[in-house]
Every structure is written in structure tokens, then in C-alpha cells.
Phi, psi and omega in degrees: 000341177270337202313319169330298158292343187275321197288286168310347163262033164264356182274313221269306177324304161317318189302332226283340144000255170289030172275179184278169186262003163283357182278302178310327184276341202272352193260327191277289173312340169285294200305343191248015191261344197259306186318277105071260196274343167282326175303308181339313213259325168290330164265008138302310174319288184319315216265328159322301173311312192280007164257351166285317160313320184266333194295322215267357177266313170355276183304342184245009171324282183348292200253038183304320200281017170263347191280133185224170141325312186249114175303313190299333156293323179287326181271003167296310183299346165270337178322313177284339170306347200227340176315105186127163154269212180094185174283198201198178176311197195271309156326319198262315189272005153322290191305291153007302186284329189260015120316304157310308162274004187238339179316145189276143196298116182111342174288127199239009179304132177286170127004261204308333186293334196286297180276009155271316176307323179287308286220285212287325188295292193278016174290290173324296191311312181276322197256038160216072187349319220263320164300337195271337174255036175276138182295119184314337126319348173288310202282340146316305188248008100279013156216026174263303199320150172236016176234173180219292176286223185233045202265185191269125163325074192246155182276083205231006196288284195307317131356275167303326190262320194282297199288330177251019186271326164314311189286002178220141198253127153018307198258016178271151172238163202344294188297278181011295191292325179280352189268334176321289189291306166341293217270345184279333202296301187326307178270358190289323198274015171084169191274168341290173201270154179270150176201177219268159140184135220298168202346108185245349188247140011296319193255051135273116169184353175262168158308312186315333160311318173244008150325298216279322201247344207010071172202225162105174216266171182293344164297294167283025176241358189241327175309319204271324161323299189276336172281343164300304173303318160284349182240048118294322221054046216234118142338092167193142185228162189290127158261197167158190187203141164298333176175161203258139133313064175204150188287322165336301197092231179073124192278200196184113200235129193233193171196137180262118168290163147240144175169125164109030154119329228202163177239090186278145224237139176226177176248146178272090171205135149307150171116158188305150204199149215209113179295151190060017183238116189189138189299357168254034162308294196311295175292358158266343165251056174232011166323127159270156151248192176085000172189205179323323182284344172312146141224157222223164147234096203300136180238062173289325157273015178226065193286336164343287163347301173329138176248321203239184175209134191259181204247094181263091196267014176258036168236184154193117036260160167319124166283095167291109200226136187316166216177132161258106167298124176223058196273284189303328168288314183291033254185298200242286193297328204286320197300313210263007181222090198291206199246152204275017171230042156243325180289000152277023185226138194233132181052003164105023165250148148303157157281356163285316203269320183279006154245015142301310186254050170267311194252015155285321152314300164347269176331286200309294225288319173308298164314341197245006152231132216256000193243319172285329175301307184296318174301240152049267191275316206113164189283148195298149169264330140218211181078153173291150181312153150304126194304155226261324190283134173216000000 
């Protein structure tokens, strides 16, 4: 499509000859406003990464000798640290304690089940660079907790961590790592690879479940995900809805990372898989709220928190469990806020490349009309006009 204009602007080029020397230079100011400005804008990206980047090395000065190539050594080498009962750092009985006051009503798990969970949680927080910077309330309440429903207590933080620890590197940050463990997690436990497969819930639904069956329904594949993830130390938690705003109906359970500021939603199935992007977009924003048709995140250890109450209807009677409502985010935001390394791309461009060659048009358009030099410059001081054709 340019070739046409590029073909005519082979008259205004020849011509340029005879342009003013206030014509060259003013052309000369472009061609160096577009270099210029891409560099400009490419190095804010840059110096924006590279300040995210230095904040989160800041912050890991403490546990630097853990950081290695191999994640998987550094969490060995943290390992004897948490190792054993008794008391534990100063860290570990923080975490202890606040497992003990946050436990959910019916969890009969002991001290030691409590205290292995606190131990392995802040291993992952010291052995994984990308954990030491989630903010201690993050990691409180997403990625200490070891329930999501009402599924059985299990000790699976150490399981996990050893079998995804291969998929991951040193330089990665939250997302890198979280995008890491998604595609990798299915297949990390050896053959055959875990894959989806439809009602399965309830009895799929702790990991030791789909250890077992290498399988499960989208509830216990969004469980084994986000406990894959937490024992990263990686932010991440269960969404759903009890049932769709549709005529079919039929429910549906996902799972949200947080990185980049914010908390981005993938669906838990093997197979290429792409953030904020999942095949229930449309019909999550015909969601209602305030009842079934909602969607939700059960918050049974942070019931404070609650707004709502999500529905667990693969019990009867229903199981009501504390919830945070995200009927108006799914509503709005996920559709109108694409993830922040698809909103620097315009056509398959950076945005340094698409206000380069914005305004290298610019220029070429200056050289081939003769109605912008005079608005622009003044009339040429000498030489004949530049031809009007280009």
C-alpha cells in the first residue's frame, strides 16, 4: 500500500535539489525528531523494566545467596533451613501464627501439618527471587493458605516445588514465572500428562486427586494450578461462577495470577493458553451480581474480607463460603484492559516503531507538497517551485 506513494515521491526527491536551505534543515529536524523520539520512548520501556527490576534485586539483597541458575538448588540449599519440627525463623513462626488465627472453621489440621505448610511456603518466598518481592500481605493471603472450597488438607507445597522448580529461572519475574508453571505444570509429574476432563466434581478435587486419576473437572485443575503456583510464591487464587447467565447454564472455575499491578485471569486446561484471554470472556460479561449467576473468589481465610458469598453447589445443601465479589470486573475491565505487553503493540509494532514511522511520513509528505513548504518555511528564496507532482 505505500509502494504508490514511495513511487511519487521519487519526483519530490529529485526535486529536493532545490529546495531552500530552510526547507533541508526543517526536513533534516524531522528525520532527526523521529530517531529521537523512538529512541526517547524506547528507553523509558527500558528504564521503566530496568526500575522494576532493580526495586525487586533491592529487596532480595537479604536472600542474594540463594539466587543461582538453579532455582532448584537454591531451594535445596533452603530446604534444611525449615527442616524438622520446633520452632523455626522469625518468618516461619509469623507465617505459623497467622495460619493458626486464619484457619477456617472445620479444618482439624495439627501444629505440625501448620507448621510444615509455614516452613515450605517461606522456603518458596527465600529460594524464588520473584517471591521475596510479593508484598507481605500478599503472600499472606494468597499464597500461604493450602485450601480453596472444602477440599481435604494436604501436604503439597514440597511435591510441587521440587517437580516445577526445573521450569524455572532466576531472571524471571512473576509473570515469566507464572506463565512458566501454566504451561509446564500438566506434564511435570511424569506420564501420563494430566488433562481436562468434564464432571468430575467433587471427586477430583484435592491435588492427591488428580495425582491419582491424571485428570480433572475445571474446579480441580484451577485447585492444582493455583497450589502449583503457590508453592512458586507465586500470587495466585481460584475465580467461578455457580452457574452462567445462560440458557444452558453450567458452571465454571479459572484461576487469577497477580503481576503487573493487577490480577490476571487464565483458564486451568492444558494447552497453549494466552493472559485475560479465555473462552468464557463474552458470557462472563452477561454475569449478574449478588447471586448465582456471580463471579467470585472464595476468601474462607480472609472471611473479613467478604463481600459476597460464592455458592458451592457440588454439595447439598449448598455450601456457602465468604467471597469476594468480581461480577463488574469481569463486566468491564479484563475486556477493556489487555495485558501491558499487548498494549505496547499497535499491528504487530512497538510503539518507538509506530511514532518512527509516523512521522518519517511526515517528512516524506513535506518533501512532495509544495502547499506544506510554504505554510512551513515561506516562499523558497530561490529556484524554481517544487513540482506540485509527487
Amino acid at each position: 500500500q505505500l509502494s504508490p506513494t514511495l513511487g511519487r515521491g521519487h519526483v519530490g526527491l529529485g526535486a529536493m535539489g532545490r529546495l531552500s536551505v530552510a526547507h533541508t534543515n526543517f526536513v533534516a529536524f524531522l528525520l532527526s525528531l523521529c530517531l529521537g523520539a523512538a529512541v526517547v520512548v524506547e528507553g523509558v520501556g527500558a528504564t521503566g523494566r530496568a526500575t522494576g527490576a532493580g526495586s525487586r534485586s533491592g529487596r532480595l539483597l537479604r536472600s542474594s545467596a540463594l539466587m543461582s541458575p538453579d532455582i532448584g538448588a537454591a531451594a535445596r540449599r533452603a530446604a534444611p533451613h525449615s527442616a524438622g519440627g520446633g520452632g523455626g525463623s522469625a518468618a516461619e513462626d509469623e507465617a505459623v501464627a497467622w495460619l493458626v488465627a486464619h484457619k477456617p472453621a472445620g479444618d482439624n489440621s495439627s501444629m505440625e501439618f501448620l507448621r510444615a505448610h509455614a516452613k515450605e511456603a517461606i522456603v518458596s518466598r527465600e529460594a524464588f527471587p520473584w517471591a521475596a518481592s510479593v508484598p507481605l500481605e500478599m503472600f499472606q493471603d494468597w499464597v500461604l493458605p493450602y485450601t480453596h472450597f472444602d477440599e481435604r488438607p494436604e501436604d503439597w507445597r514440597s511435591t510441587f516445588m521440587e517437580q516445577l522448580s526445573p521450569l524455572l529461572k532466576k531472571d524471571m519475574n512473576l509473570q515469566q514465572a507464572a506463565t512458566a508453571v501454566q504451561q509446564g505444570i500438566w506434564k511435570a509429574f511424569g506420564e501420563p500428562a494430566i488433562v481436562f476432563k468434564s464432571n468430575q466434581t467433587p471427586q477430583v478435587l484435592s491435588p492427591s486427586d488428580v495425582f491419582a486419576k491424571r485428570y480433572g473437572s475445571c474446579t480441580g485443575l484451577s485447585i492444582f494450578l493455583v497450589d502449583g503456583l503457590r508453592s512458586c510464591g507465586i500470587p495466585a487464587r481460584v475465580v467461578g461462577t455457580a452457574e452462567w447467565n445462560r440458557p444452558e447454564k453450567g458452571n465454571h472455575n479459572w484461576v487469577e495470577v497477580w503481576f503487573d499491578g493487577r490480577w490476571n485471569f487464565i483458564d486451568a486446561a492444558p494447552g497453549p493458553a494466552t493472559w485475560n484471554e479465555a473462552w468464557f470472556v463474552d458470557v462472563a460479561h452477561q454475569a449478574i451480581e449478588h447471586g448465582l449467576n456471580g463471579i467470585y473468589t472464595p476468601v474462607k481465610w480472609q472471611p473479613k474480607q467478604a463481600d459476597a458469598l460464592y455458592p458451592v453447589t457440588w454439595r447439598t445443601p449448598t455450601l456457602q463460603l465468604p467471597a469476594i465479589e468480581l461480577t463488574a470486573a469481569y463486566q468491564a475491565s479484563h475486556r477493556s484492559a489487555p495485558p501491558a505487553s499487548q498494549q505496547r503493540m499497535l499491528f504487530g509494532f512497538g510503539t518507538s516503531q509506530v511514532l518512527f514511522f509516523a512521522l518519517a511520513v511526515l517528512a516524506l509528505a513535506f518533501l512532495c507538497s509544495p502547499q506544506l513548504h510554504t505554510s512551513l518555511c515561506g516562499n523558497p528564496s530561490s529556484g524554481p517551485p517544487v513540482s506540485a507532482s509527487c
